[in-house]
Amino acid sequence: MRFLTAGESHGPQLTLIVEGLPSNLELLSEDINGELRRRQGGYGRGRRMKIEKDQAQIVSGVRHGYTTGAPVAIVIENKDWKNWESIMGPDPVDSEVKKQVTRPRPGHADLNGAIKYGHRDMRDVLERSSARETTVRVAAGAIAKKLLKSFGIDVGGRVAELGGVRDSYTFDGDLEQLKTVTEASPVRCMTSETGDAMMAVIDEAKANGDSVGGIVEAVVTGVPTGLGSHVHYDRKLDARMAMAVTSINAFKGVEFGIGFSAAEKPGSQVHDEITYEDAGFSRSTNNLGGFEGGMTTGMPVIVRGVMKPIPTLYKPLQSIDIDSKEPFKASIERTDNCAVPAASVVCENVVAWEIANAFLEKFGGDRLGEITVNYENYCQWMADF
Ligand code: EPS
């Protein structure tokens, strides 16, 4: 499978094309809209999310509730477009209509993109680099989640740390509980007192015109052994996952299982001992987060990503105007002062996409039924191994 996205933050719509989905997968707009709603929420969001009510319109590849095997195209309207038509329209306009952005925000794509693509108005950069694009990546992930669900694979996520406040929870195998608790938490945190402390940090940052980042965790259960491969660098699924997670806007790093803390421990306390019971091979712990040798082990996949604080600040940092070359405070764009809870939903969905893609590589077919036969054969193979 592959997908392409198009669309600017204040353009008319976002567009997604997913190619390579099998036929006969049940897919309803609501499967996607449910995920879109989750992404829009979270404590710390700004005024934009009061304007948008993201709804997926499926415009091809699905008929009477089932995929046909043709590319699935989805559009999501930007309701804010009506306020930006003259600034963002495709047709030529008088130069005075253009509100030129000439003051790059430190930490954003503004300056590098302007130099690289030759824009004197950095709106031509920031509109596409905006995290608004994660809307359609979540739509792609929602389709992946639906596919995975047919094979008993489930995905959830949580906020593990926000603005320096760390939640002490570690995943205990109960994904249903994780989903229930995080869905009820405004910051998607598993421990309510920690969630309160996270909200206090967001309030404080907002009062100071500042922003805060954090760490999110995605968890996938029901993953069969052997997705990905050890035989070539670009077939290692953890490596592909790292690319997917660090490509989420503002993400700066990724870890699996105990992650970077493995550096502090001896090997005997890091590697997960192999066990064998009626259900087959397993591991006594899951320090490696469900991956060994670029392949899934059959243990839950645990992926964490770190999001830097959003670089658009109401208390802007020092910058240089690209026209006058004079120092100026960077331009202020309306923004969220914390999008970590939303980013947790995005992380879940990009992880779901990578798992689904690896699943189709291993068990692929043109029809869902064909994939099911391939998967069941493999389950039998594993049981006999
Ligand atoms: C964003 C700035 C804000 C966010 C936006 C990402 O938008 P605006 O500039 O319209 O106020 O709300 O996020 C979304 C629109 C979204 O859907 O997540 C940015 O600068 O990246």
mmCIF file of C-alpha atoms and ligand atoms in Angstrom:
data_model
loop_
_atom_site.group_PDB
_atom_site.id
_atom_site.type_symbol
_atom_site.label_atom_id
_atom_site.label_comp_id
_atom_site.label_asym_id
_atom_site.label_seq_id
_atom_site.Cartn_x
_atom_site.Cartn_y
_atom_site.Cartn_z
ATOM 1 C CA MET A 1 0.000 0.000 0.000
ATOM 2 C CA ARG A 2 1.032 3.559 -0.442
ATOM 3 C CA PHE A 3 -0.610 6.903 0.052
ATOM 4 C CA LEU A 4 -0.250 10.471 -1.073
ATOM 5 C CA THR A 5 -1.581 13.575 0.623
ATOM 6 C CA ALA A 6 -2.197 17.063 -0.726
ATOM 7 C CA GLY A 7 -3.605 20.232 0.757
ATOM 8 C CA GLU A 8 -2.684 23.424 2.568
ATOM 9 C CA SER A 9 -3.752 24.355 6.095
ATOM 10 C CA HIS A 10 -6.068 27.149 4.875
ATOM 11 C CA GLY A 11 -6.765 25.841 1.379
ATOM 12 C CA PRO A 12 -10.164 24.454 0.386
ATOM 13 C CA GLN A 13 -9.532 20.848 1.403
ATOM 14 C CA LEU A 14 -7.109 18.090 2.284
ATOM 15 C CA THR A 15 -6.886 15.142 -0.085
ATOM 16 C CA LEU A 16 -5.760 11.571 0.493
ATOM 17 C CA ILE A 17 -5.274 8.801 -2.044
ATOM 18 C CA VAL A 18 -4.610 5.298 -0.730
ATOM 19 C CA GLU A 19 -3.526 2.754 -3.307
ATOM 20 C CA GLY A 20 -3.119 -0.987 -2.853
ATOM 21 C CA LEU A 21 -5.973 -1.676 -0.429
ATOM 22 C CA PRO A 22 -7.558 -5.094 -0.939
ATOM 23 C CA SER A 23 -11.161 -5.357 -2.109
ATOM 24 C CA ASN A 24 -14.067 -6.443 0.113
ATOM 25 C CA LEU A 25 -12.886 -4.580 3.216
ATOM 26 C CA GLU A 26 -15.849 -2.935 4.909
ATOM 27 C CA LEU A 27 -15.116 0.793 5.094
ATOM 28 C CA LEU A 28 -17.555 3.442 6.290
ATOM 29 C CA SER A 29 -17.044 7.205 6.580
ATOM 30 C CA GLU A 30 -17.634 6.814 10.307
ATOM 31 C CA ASP A 31 -14.607 4.507 10.619
ATOM 32 C CA ILE A 32 -12.517 7.484 9.555
ATOM 33 C CA ASN A 33 -14.547 10.240 11.224
ATOM 34 C CA GLY A 34 -14.188 8.610 14.639
ATOM 35 C CA GLU A 35 -10.389 8.870 14.378
ATOM 36 C CA LEU A 36 -10.577 12.416 13.012
ATOM 37 C CA ARG A 37 -12.645 13.507 16.033
ATOM 38 C CA ARG A 38 -10.090 11.983 18.391
ATOM 39 C CA ARG A 39 -7.289 13.933 16.680
ATOM 40 C CA GLN A 40 -9.127 17.239 16.919
ATOM 41 C CA GLY A 41 -9.496 17.138 20.675
ATOM 42 C CA GLY A 42 -7.129 17.449 23.595
ATOM 43 C CA TYR A 43 -6.316 20.070 26.186
ATOM 44 C CA GLY A 44 -4.117 22.864 24.804
ATOM 45 C CA ARG A 45 -5.669 23.163 21.347
ATOM 46 C CA GLY A 46 -6.227 26.677 19.987
ATOM 47 C CA ARG A 47 -9.138 28.423 18.263
ATOM 48 C CA ARG A 48 -8.702 26.697 14.913
ATOM 49 C CA MET A 49 -10.136 23.448 16.205
ATOM 50 C CA LYS A 50 -13.329 25.307 17.150
ATOM 51 C CA ILE A 51 -13.742 26.211 13.471
ATOM 52 C CA GLU A 52 -13.012 22.787 11.971
ATOM 53 C CA LYS A 53 -15.309 19.751 12.209
ATOM 54 C CA ASP A 54 -13.256 17.239 10.232
ATOM 55 C CA GLN A 55 -15.417 14.881 8.181
ATOM 56 C CA ALA A 56 -14.116 12.423 5.591
ATOM 57 C CA GLN A 57 -15.847 12.344 2.266
ATOM 58 C CA ILE A 58 -15.006 9.108 0.466
ATOM 59 C CA VAL A 59 -14.995 9.988 -3.225
ATOM 60 C CA SER A 60 -13.674 6.811 -4.815
ATOM 61 C CA GLY A 61 -12.700 3.193 -4.258
ATOM 62 C CA VAL A 62 -15.586 2.328 -1.926
ATOM 63 C CA ARG A 63 -19.034 1.207 -3.037
ATOM 64 C CA HIS A 64 -21.947 0.309 -0.794
ATOM 65 C CA GLY A 65 -19.666 0.167 2.227
ATOM 66 C CA TYR A 66 -16.897 -2.038 0.789
ATOM 67 C CA THR A 67 -13.582 -1.330 -0.922
ATOM 68 C CA THR A 68 -13.463 -2.302 -4.578
ATOM 69 C CA GLY A 69 -9.658 -2.626 -4.911
ATOM 70 C CA ALA A 70 -9.449 0.721 -6.729
ATOM 71 C CA PRO A 71 -7.576 3.662 -5.152
ATOM 72 C CA VAL A 72 -9.524 5.093 -2.221
ATOM 73 C CA ALA A 73 -9.704 8.873 -2.403
ATOM 74 C CA ILE A 74 -10.849 10.928 0.572
ATOM 75 C CA VAL A 75 -11.355 14.657 0.892
ATOM 76 C CA ILE A 76 -11.696 16.638 4.106
ATOM 77 C CA GLU A 77 -12.948 20.191 3.872
ATOM 78 C CA ASN A 78 -11.150 23.048 5.650
ATOM 79 C CA LYS A 79 -14.008 25.100 7.061
ATOM 80 C CA ASP A 80 -11.582 27.981 7.657
ATOM 81 C CA TRP A 81 -11.071 28.252 3.866
ATOM 82 C CA LYS A 82 -13.933 30.726 3.559
ATOM 83 C CA ASN A 83 -11.848 33.195 5.603
ATOM 84 C CA TRP A 84 -8.768 32.655 3.414
ATOM 85 C CA GLU A 85 -10.121 32.406 -0.137
ATOM 86 C CA SER A 86 -8.493 35.598 -1.387
ATOM 87 C CA ILE A 87 -5.186 34.899 0.363
ATOM 88 C CA MET A 88 -4.980 31.224 -0.563
ATOM 89 C CA GLY A 89 -6.809 30.977 -3.900
ATOM 90 C CA PRO A 90 -5.094 29.468 -6.952
ATOM 91 C CA ASP A 91 -5.821 32.417 -9.274
ATOM 92 C CA PRO A 92 -3.574 35.508 -9.580
ATOM 93 C CA VAL A 93 -4.402 38.399 -7.203
ATOM 94 C CA ASP A 94 -3.266 42.005 -6.762
ATOM 95 C CA SER A 95 -0.175 42.102 -4.602
ATOM 96 C CA GLU A 96 -1.907 44.149 -1.856
ATOM 97 C CA VAL A 97 -4.260 41.224 -1.147
ATOM 98 C CA LYS A 98 -1.282 39.081 -0.206
ATOM 99 C CA LYS A 99 -0.417 39.252 3.474
ATOM 100 C CA GLN A 100 3.264 38.476 3.006
ATOM 101 C CA VAL A 101 4.944 36.524 5.776
ATOM 102 C CA THR A 102 8.552 37.701 5.844
ATOM 103 C CA ARG A 103 9.516 36.929 9.440
ATOM 104 C CA PRO A 104 10.476 33.255 9.848
ATOM 105 C CA ARG A 105 9.604 31.470 13.078
ATOM 106 C CA PRO A 106 12.604 29.749 14.687
ATOM 107 C CA GLY A 107 12.064 25.987 14.707
ATOM 108 C CA HIS A 108 9.559 26.000 11.839
ATOM 109 C CA ALA A 109 10.076 25.147 8.163
ATOM 110 C CA ASP A 110 9.638 28.825 7.166
ATOM 111 C CA LEU A 111 13.191 29.972 6.422
ATOM 112 C CA ASN A 112 14.668 26.769 4.992
ATOM 113 C CA GLY A 113 11.607 26.219 2.796
ATOM 114 C CA ALA A 114 11.672 29.828 1.564
ATOM 115 C CA ILE A 115 15.337 29.607 0.586
ATOM 116 C CA LYS A 116 14.966 26.160 -0.984
ATOM 117 C CA TYR A 117 11.797 26.879 -2.996
ATOM 118 C CA GLY A 118 12.516 30.553 -3.657
ATOM 119 C CA HIS A 119 9.528 32.105 -1.854
ATOM 120 C CA ARG A 120 9.567 35.709 -0.636
ATOM 121 C CA ASP A 121 6.190 35.058 1.047
ATOM 122 C CA MET A 122 6.769 32.272 3.526
ATOM 123 C CA ARG A 123 3.059 31.468 3.578
ATOM 124 C CA ASP A 124 3.937 29.292 0.582
ATOM 125 C CA VAL A 125 5.959 27.170 3.015
ATOM 126 C CA LEU A 126 4.040 27.287 6.267
ATOM 127 C CA GLU A 127 0.701 26.358 4.738
ATOM 128 C CA ARG A 128 2.030 22.967 3.723
ATOM 129 C CA SER A 129 4.369 22.403 6.665
ATOM 130 C CA SER A 130 1.443 22.959 9.070
ATOM 131 C CA ALA A 131 0.380 19.997 11.181
ATOM 132 C CA ARG A 132 -3.020 20.328 9.566
ATOM 133 C CA GLU A 133 -1.647 17.688 7.171
ATOM 134 C CA THR A 134 -1.777 15.121 9.963
ATOM 135 C CA THR A 135 -5.562 15.068 9.469
ATOM 136 C CA VAL A 136 -5.203 13.008 6.313
ATOM 137 C CA ARG A 137 -2.426 10.867 7.740
ATOM 138 C CA VAL A 138 -4.891 9.964 10.469
ATOM 139 C CA ALA A 139 -7.489 9.162 7.790
ATOM 140 C CA ALA A 140 -4.965 6.762 6.195
ATOM 141 C CA GLY A 141 -4.267 5.263 9.615
ATOM 142 C CA ALA A 142 -7.992 4.814 10.262
ATOM 143 C CA ILE A 143 -8.237 2.692 7.105
ATOM 144 C CA ALA A 144 -5.189 0.704 8.254
ATOM 145 C CA LYS A 145 -6.779 0.184 11.674
ATOM 146 C CA LYS A 146 -9.932 -1.150 10.030
ATOM 147 C CA LEU A 147 -7.901 -3.642 8.019
ATOM 148 C CA LEU A 148 -5.905 -4.737 11.068
ATOM 149 C CA LYS A 149 -9.075 -5.201 13.095
ATOM 150 C CA SER A 150 -10.168 -7.940 10.676
ATOM 151 C CA PHE A 151 -7.134 -9.903 11.922
ATOM 152 C CA GLY A 152 -7.480 -9.164 15.637
ATOM 153 C CA ILE A 153 -4.757 -6.505 15.637
ATOM 154 C CA ASP A 154 -5.602 -3.483 17.775
ATOM 155 C CA VAL A 155 -3.890 -0.119 18.233
ATOM 156 C CA GLY A 156 -4.046 2.377 21.104
ATOM 157 C CA GLY A 157 -1.964 5.189 22.480
ATOM 158 C CA ARG A 158 -1.316 7.499 25.381
ATOM 159 C CA VAL A 159 0.588 10.587 26.447
ATOM 160 C CA ALA A 160 3.551 9.362 28.494
ATOM 161 C CA GLU A 161 5.116 12.751 29.311
ATOM 162 C CA LEU A 162 4.109 16.373 28.820
ATOM 163 C CA GLY A 163 6.121 19.500 29.599
ATOM 164 C CA GLY A 164 8.412 17.520 31.923
ATOM 165 C CA VAL A 165 5.551 15.771 33.787
ATOM 166 C CA ARG A 166 6.039 12.011 33.331
ATOM 167 C CA ASP A 167 3.347 9.368 33.872
ATOM 168 C CA SER A 168 4.604 6.366 35.841
ATOM 169 C CA TYR A 169 2.242 3.913 34.038
ATOM 170 C CA THR A 170 3.716 1.118 31.937
ATOM 171 C CA PHE A 171 1.618 -0.954 29.521
ATOM 172 C CA ASP A 172 0.334 -4.069 31.315
ATOM 173 C CA GLY A 173 -1.256 -5.874 28.352
ATOM 174 C CA ASP A 174 -4.761 -4.467 28.820
ATOM 175 C CA LEU A 175 -5.327 -2.365 25.694
ATOM 176 C CA GLU A 176 -9.073 -2.001 26.308
ATOM 177 C CA GLN A 177 -8.385 -0.380 29.657
ATOM 178 C CA LEU A 178 -5.760 1.902 28.107
ATOM 179 C CA LYS A 179 -8.278 3.021 25.505
ATOM 180 C CA THR A 180 -11.074 3.626 28.015
ATOM 181 C CA VAL A 181 -8.916 5.653 30.390
ATOM 182 C CA THR A 182 -7.134 7.739 27.753
ATOM 183 C CA GLU A 183 -10.386 8.486 25.927
ATOM 184 C CA ALA A 184 -11.761 10.034 29.142
ATOM 185 C CA SER A 185 -8.607 12.075 29.840
ATOM 186 C CA PRO A 186 -8.302 15.563 28.270
ATOM 187 C CA VAL A 187 -4.559 14.940 27.902
ATOM 188 C CA ARG A 188 -4.826 11.194 27.048
ATOM 189 C CA CYS A 189 -2.957 10.286 30.199
ATOM 190 C CA MET A 190 -3.407 7.000 32.117
ATOM 191 C CA THR A 191 -3.103 8.487 35.626
ATOM 192 C CA SER A 192 -5.589 11.204 36.505
ATOM 193 C CA GLU A 193 -3.368 13.115 38.999
ATOM 194 C CA THR A 194 -0.552 13.144 36.432
ATOM 195 C CA GLY A 195 -3.058 14.352 33.837
ATOM 196 C CA ASP A 196 -4.029 17.234 36.155
ATOM 197 C CA ALA A 197 -0.359 18.181 36.531
ATOM 198 C CA MET A 198 0.047 18.073 32.738
ATOM 199 C CA MET A 199 -2.931 20.432 32.307
ATOM 200 C CA ALA A 200 -1.432 22.817 34.867
ATOM 201 C CA VAL A 201 1.782 22.897 32.815
ATOM 202 C CA ILE A 202 -0.222 23.681 29.664
ATOM 203 C CA ASP A 203 -2.082 26.501 31.480
ATOM 204 C CA GLU A 204 1.180 27.956 32.714
ATOM 205 C CA ALA A 205 2.745 27.831 29.238
ATOM 206 C CA LYS A 206 -0.348 29.488 27.770
ATOM 207 C CA ALA A 207 -0.240 32.279 30.354
ATOM 208 C CA ASN A 208 3.397 32.858 29.387
ATOM 209 C CA GLY A 209 2.709 32.850 25.622
ATOM 210 C CA ASP A 210 4.780 29.698 25.423
ATOM 211 C CA SER A 211 4.322 26.116 24.203
ATOM 212 C CA VAL A 212 5.108 22.642 25.598
ATOM 213 C CA GLY A 213 6.012 19.296 24.051
ATOM 214 C CA GLY A 214 6.043 15.740 25.320
ATOM 215 C CA ILE A 215 6.328 12.028 24.663
ATOM 216 C CA VAL A 216 3.546 9.863 23.210
ATOM 217 C CA GLU A 217 3.332 6.086 23.098
ATOM 218 C CA ALA A 218 1.568 3.841 20.609
ATOM 219 C CA VAL A 219 0.761 0.235 21.515
ATOM 220 C CA VAL A 220 -0.234 -2.506 19.063
ATOM 221 C CA THR A 221 -1.519 -5.899 20.243
ATOM 222 C CA GLY A 222 -2.224 -9.080 18.294
ATOM 223 C CA VAL A 223 0.720 -8.570 15.926
ATOM 224 C CA PRO A 224 1.941 -11.871 14.451
ATOM 225 C CA THR A 225 5.610 -12.874 14.652
ATOM 226 C CA GLY A 226 7.653 -12.061 11.560
ATOM 227 C CA LEU A 227 6.367 -8.777 10.099
ATOM 228 C CA GLY A 228 9.322 -6.883 8.608
ATOM 229 C CA SER A 229 12.619 -8.642 7.918
ATOM 230 C CA HIS A 230 16.254 -8.873 9.028
ATOM 231 C CA VAL A 231 17.566 -9.447 5.484
ATOM 232 C CA HIS A 232 17.826 -5.874 4.227
ATOM 233 C CA TYR A 233 17.985 -2.463 5.926
ATOM 234 C CA ASP A 234 14.874 -1.040 4.309
ATOM 235 C CA ARG A 235 12.771 -4.084 5.158
ATOM 236 C CA LYS A 236 13.350 -3.676 8.912
ATOM 237 C CA LEU A 237 9.954 -2.738 10.268
ATOM 238 C CA ASP A 238 11.251 -0.848 13.311
ATOM 239 C CA ALA A 239 13.360 1.283 10.960
ATOM 240 C CA ARG A 240 10.326 2.068 8.801
ATOM 241 C CA MET A 241 8.349 2.825 11.921
ATOM 242 C CA ALA A 242 11.047 5.255 13.063
ATOM 243 C CA MET A 243 10.758 7.080 9.748
ATOM 244 C CA ALA A 244 6.982 7.244 10.003
ATOM 245 C CA VAL A 245 7.012 8.556 13.578
ATOM 246 C CA THR A 246 9.761 11.132 13.124
ATOM 247 C CA SER A 247 7.973 12.454 10.031
ATOM 248 C CA ILE A 248 5.042 13.599 12.192
ATOM 249 C CA ASN A 249 5.238 17.374 12.476
ATOM 250 C CA ALA A 250 7.468 18.499 15.374
ATOM 251 C CA PHE A 251 8.635 14.947 16.227
ATOM 252 C CA LYS A 252 12.346 14.716 16.986
ATOM 253 C CA GLY A 253 12.979 11.164 18.116
ATOM 254 C CA VAL A 254 11.636 7.658 18.526
ATOM 255 C CA GLU A 255 12.261 4.664 20.786
ATOM 256 C CA PHE A 256 10.942 1.109 21.146
ATOM 257 C CA GLY A 257 10.223 -0.644 24.455
ATOM 258 C CA ILE A 258 12.702 0.543 27.075
ATOM 259 C CA GLY A 259 14.357 2.519 24.258
ATOM 260 C CA PHE A 260 17.237 4.822 25.152
ATOM 261 C CA SER A 261 17.406 3.523 28.726
ATOM 262 C CA ALA A 262 18.868 0.279 27.277
ATOM 263 C CA ALA A 263 22.160 2.185 27.148
ATOM 264 C CA GLU A 264 22.314 2.225 30.969
ATOM 265 C CA LYS A 265 21.683 -1.500 31.545
ATOM 266 C CA PRO A 266 23.712 -4.692 31.028
ATOM 267 C CA GLY A 267 22.508 -7.036 28.279
ATOM 268 C CA SER A 268 21.156 -9.516 30.838
ATOM 269 C CA GLN A 269 18.621 -6.868 31.922
ATOM 270 C CA VAL A 270 17.671 -5.781 28.432
ATOM 271 C CA HIS A 271 16.991 -8.879 26.328
ATOM 272 C CA ASP A 272 13.673 -10.669 26.712
ATOM 273 C CA GLU A 273 13.976 -14.363 27.619
ATOM 274 C CA ILE A 274 12.278 -16.797 25.241
ATOM 275 C CA THR A 275 9.550 -19.064 26.598
ATOM 276 C CA TYR A 276 7.388 -21.801 25.112
ATOM 277 C CA GLU A 277 3.874 -22.640 26.243
ATOM 278 C CA ASP A 278 0.694 -24.028 24.677
ATOM 279 C CA ALA A 279 0.158 -20.782 22.822
ATOM 280 C CA GLY A 280 3.636 -21.094 21.267
ATOM 281 C CA PHE A 281 6.822 -19.058 21.588
ATOM 282 C CA SER A 282 6.727 -15.931 23.690
ATOM 283 C CA ARG A 283 8.987 -13.647 25.770
ATOM 284 C CA SER A 284 8.973 -13.302 29.550
ATOM 285 C CA THR A 285 9.332 -9.490 29.268
ATOM 286 C CA ASN A 286 8.944 -6.974 26.449
ATOM 287 C CA ASN A 287 11.892 -4.625 26.912
ATOM 288 C CA LEU A 288 12.539 -4.511 23.168
ATOM 289 C CA GLY A 289 9.023 -3.277 22.435
ATOM 290 C CA GLY A 290 7.992 -6.131 20.153
ATOM 291 C CA PHE A 291 10.962 -6.034 17.750
ATOM 292 C CA GLU A 292 14.053 -8.199 17.321
ATOM 293 C CA GLY A 293 16.132 -8.122 14.137
ATOM 294 C CA GLY A 294 13.771 -5.698 12.403
ATOM 295 C CA MET A 295 10.903 -8.188 12.788
ATOM 296 C CA THR A 296 7.940 -8.353 15.127
ATOM 297 C CA THR A 297 8.295 -10.906 17.938
ATOM 298 C CA GLY A 298 4.576 -11.405 18.541
ATOM 299 C CA MET A 299 4.774 -9.313 21.729
ATOM 300 C CA PRO A 300 2.909 -5.983 21.789
ATOM 301 C CA VAL A 301 4.620 -3.323 19.697
ATOM 302 C CA ILE A 302 5.490 -0.332 21.914
ATOM 303 C CA VAL A 303 6.670 2.792 20.095
ATOM 304 C CA ARG A 304 7.310 6.190 21.662
ATOM 305 C CA GLY A 305 7.924 9.473 19.908
ATOM 306 C CA VAL A 306 9.076 12.801 21.303
ATOM 307 C CA MET A 307 7.390 15.995 20.143
ATOM 308 C CA LYS A 308 9.193 19.281 20.595
ATOM 309 C CA PRO A 309 7.129 22.269 21.789
ATOM 310 C CA ILE A 310 5.270 23.860 18.859
ATOM 311 C CA PRO A 311 7.541 26.550 17.414
ATOM 312 C CA THR A 312 4.765 29.095 16.807
ATOM 313 C CA LEU A 313 4.843 31.187 19.982
ATOM 314 C CA TYR A 314 2.657 34.031 21.183
ATOM 315 C CA LYS A 315 5.840 35.242 22.866
ATOM 316 C CA PRO A 316 7.970 35.079 19.743
ATOM 317 C CA LEU A 317 11.704 34.483 19.631
ATOM 318 C CA GLN A 318 14.274 36.618 17.892
ATOM 319 C CA SER A 319 14.363 36.330 14.112
ATOM 320 C CA ILE A 320 15.387 38.237 10.978
ATOM 321 C CA ASP A 321 13.009 39.756 8.418
ATOM 322 C CA ILE A 322 13.947 38.217 5.059
ATOM 323 C CA ASP A 323 13.278 41.488 3.174
ATOM 324 C CA SER A 324 14.897 44.110 5.412
ATOM 325 C CA LYS A 325 17.440 41.701 7.003
ATOM 326 C CA GLU A 326 16.694 43.573 10.239
ATOM 327 C CA PRO A 327 16.169 41.685 13.487
ATOM 328 C CA PHE A 328 12.489 41.396 14.339
ATOM 329 C CA LYS A 329 10.411 39.347 16.637
ATOM 330 C CA ALA A 330 9.083 36.464 14.510
ATOM 331 C CA SER A 331 5.554 36.769 13.119
ATOM 332 C CA ILE A 332 2.784 35.470 15.316
ATOM 333 C CA GLU A 333 0.495 32.917 13.736
ATOM 334 C CA ARG A 334 -2.568 31.611 15.546
ATOM 335 C CA THR A 335 -1.555 28.302 17.093
ATOM 336 C CA ASP A 336 -2.120 25.583 19.677
ATOM 337 C CA ASN A 337 0.075 25.940 22.745
ATOM 338 C CA CYS A 338 0.139 22.173 23.184
ATOM 339 C CA ALA A 339 -0.833 19.527 20.635
ATOM 340 C CA VAL A 340 0.722 16.519 22.392
ATOM 341 C CA PRO A 341 -2.645 14.762 23.064
ATOM 342 C CA ALA A 342 -3.587 15.172 19.381
ATOM 343 C CA ALA A 343 -0.113 13.998 18.366
ATOM 344 C CA SER A 344 -0.685 10.839 20.382
ATOM 345 C CA VAL A 345 -3.620 10.018 18.063
ATOM 346 C CA VAL A 346 -1.478 10.835 15.017
ATOM 347 C CA CYS A 347 1.304 8.559 16.298
ATOM 348 C CA GLU A 348 -1.154 5.671 16.792
ATOM 349 C CA ASN A 349 -2.329 6.082 13.234
ATOM 350 C CA VAL A 350 1.048 6.291 11.529
ATOM 351 C CA VAL A 351 2.106 3.204 13.483
ATOM 352 C CA ALA A 352 -1.101 1.429 12.394
ATOM 353 C CA TRP A 353 -0.288 2.268 8.784
ATOM 354 C CA GLU A 354 3.212 0.761 8.993
ATOM 355 C CA ILE A 355 1.911 -2.417 10.650
ATOM 356 C CA ALA A 356 -0.864 -2.783 8.057
ATOM 357 C CA ASN A 357 1.571 -2.259 5.218
ATOM 358 C CA ALA A 358 3.966 -4.889 6.585
ATOM 359 C CA PHE A 359 0.996 -7.211 7.151
ATOM 360 C CA LEU A 360 -0.038 -6.898 3.513
ATOM 361 C CA GLU A 361 3.532 -7.449 2.355
ATOM 362 C CA LYS A 362 3.575 -10.748 4.209
ATOM 363 C CA PHE A 363 0.011 -11.968 3.618
ATOM 364 C CA GLY A 364 -0.928 -9.819 0.632
ATOM 365 C CA GLY A 365 -3.631 -10.531 -1.891
ATOM 366 C CA ASP A 366 -6.144 -8.615 -3.938
ATOM 367 C CA ARG A 367 -9.189 -9.633 -1.868
ATOM 368 C CA LEU A 368 -9.656 -9.661 1.892
ATOM 369 C CA GLY A 369 -10.594 -13.363 1.666
ATOM 370 C CA GLU A 370 -7.332 -14.212 -0.075
ATOM 371 C CA ILE A 371 -5.349 -12.434 2.650
ATOM 372 C CA THR A 372 -7.347 -14.255 5.334
ATOM 373 C CA VAL A 373 -6.389 -17.643 3.855
ATOM 374 C CA ASN A 374 -2.714 -16.630 3.732
ATOM 375 C CA TYR A 375 -2.850 -15.395 7.330
ATOM 376 C CA GLU A 376 -4.590 -18.526 8.625
ATOM 377 C CA ASN A 377 -2.043 -20.753 6.862
ATOM 378 C CA TYR A 378 0.732 -18.860 8.609
ATOM 379 C CA CYS A 379 -0.992 -19.163 11.997
ATOM 380 C CA GLN A 380 -1.155 -22.914 11.428
ATOM 381 C CA TRP A 381 2.499 -22.939 10.374
ATOM 382 C CA MET A 382 3.462 -21.140 13.574
ATOM 383 C CA ALA A 383 1.422 -23.562 15.680
ATOM 384 C CA ASP A 384 3.201 -26.523 14.050
ATOM 385 C CA PHE A 385 6.685 -24.979 14.171
HETATM 386 C C1 EPS B 1 -0.678 24.856 13.046
HETATM 387 C C2 EPS B 1 -1.329 26.006 13.469
HETATM 388 C C3 EPS B 1 -2.756 25.989 13.860
HETATM 389 C C4 EPS B 1 -3.138 24.606 14.307
HETATM 390 C C5 EPS B 1 -2.792 23.680 13.151
HETATM 391 C C6 EPS B 1 -1.314 23.548 13.041
HETATM 392 O O1 EPS B 1 -3.618 26.281 12.782
HETATM 393 P P1 EPS B 1 -3.995 27.791 12.371
HETATM 394 O O2 EPS B 1 -2.749 28.347 11.798
HETATM 395 O O3 EPS B 1 -5.110 27.714 11.383
HETATM 396 O O4 EPS B 1 -4.426 28.458 13.645
HETATM 397 O O5 EPS B 1 -4.477 24.528 14.689
HETATM 398 O O6 EPS B 1 -3.341 22.424 13.343
HETATM 399 C C7 EPS B 1 -4.435 22.130 12.621
HETATM 400 C C8 EPS B 1 -5.076 22.992 11.849
HETATM 401 C C9 EPS B 1 -4.860 20.745 12.788
HETATM 402 O O7 EPS B 1 -5.843 20.354 12.149
HETATM 403 O O8 EPS B 1 -4.215 20.036 13.586
HETATM 404 C C10 EPS B 1 0.709 24.910 12.571
HETATM 405 O O9 EPS B 1 1.260 26.009 12.485
HETATM 406 O O10 EPS B 1 1.335 23.850 12.311
#
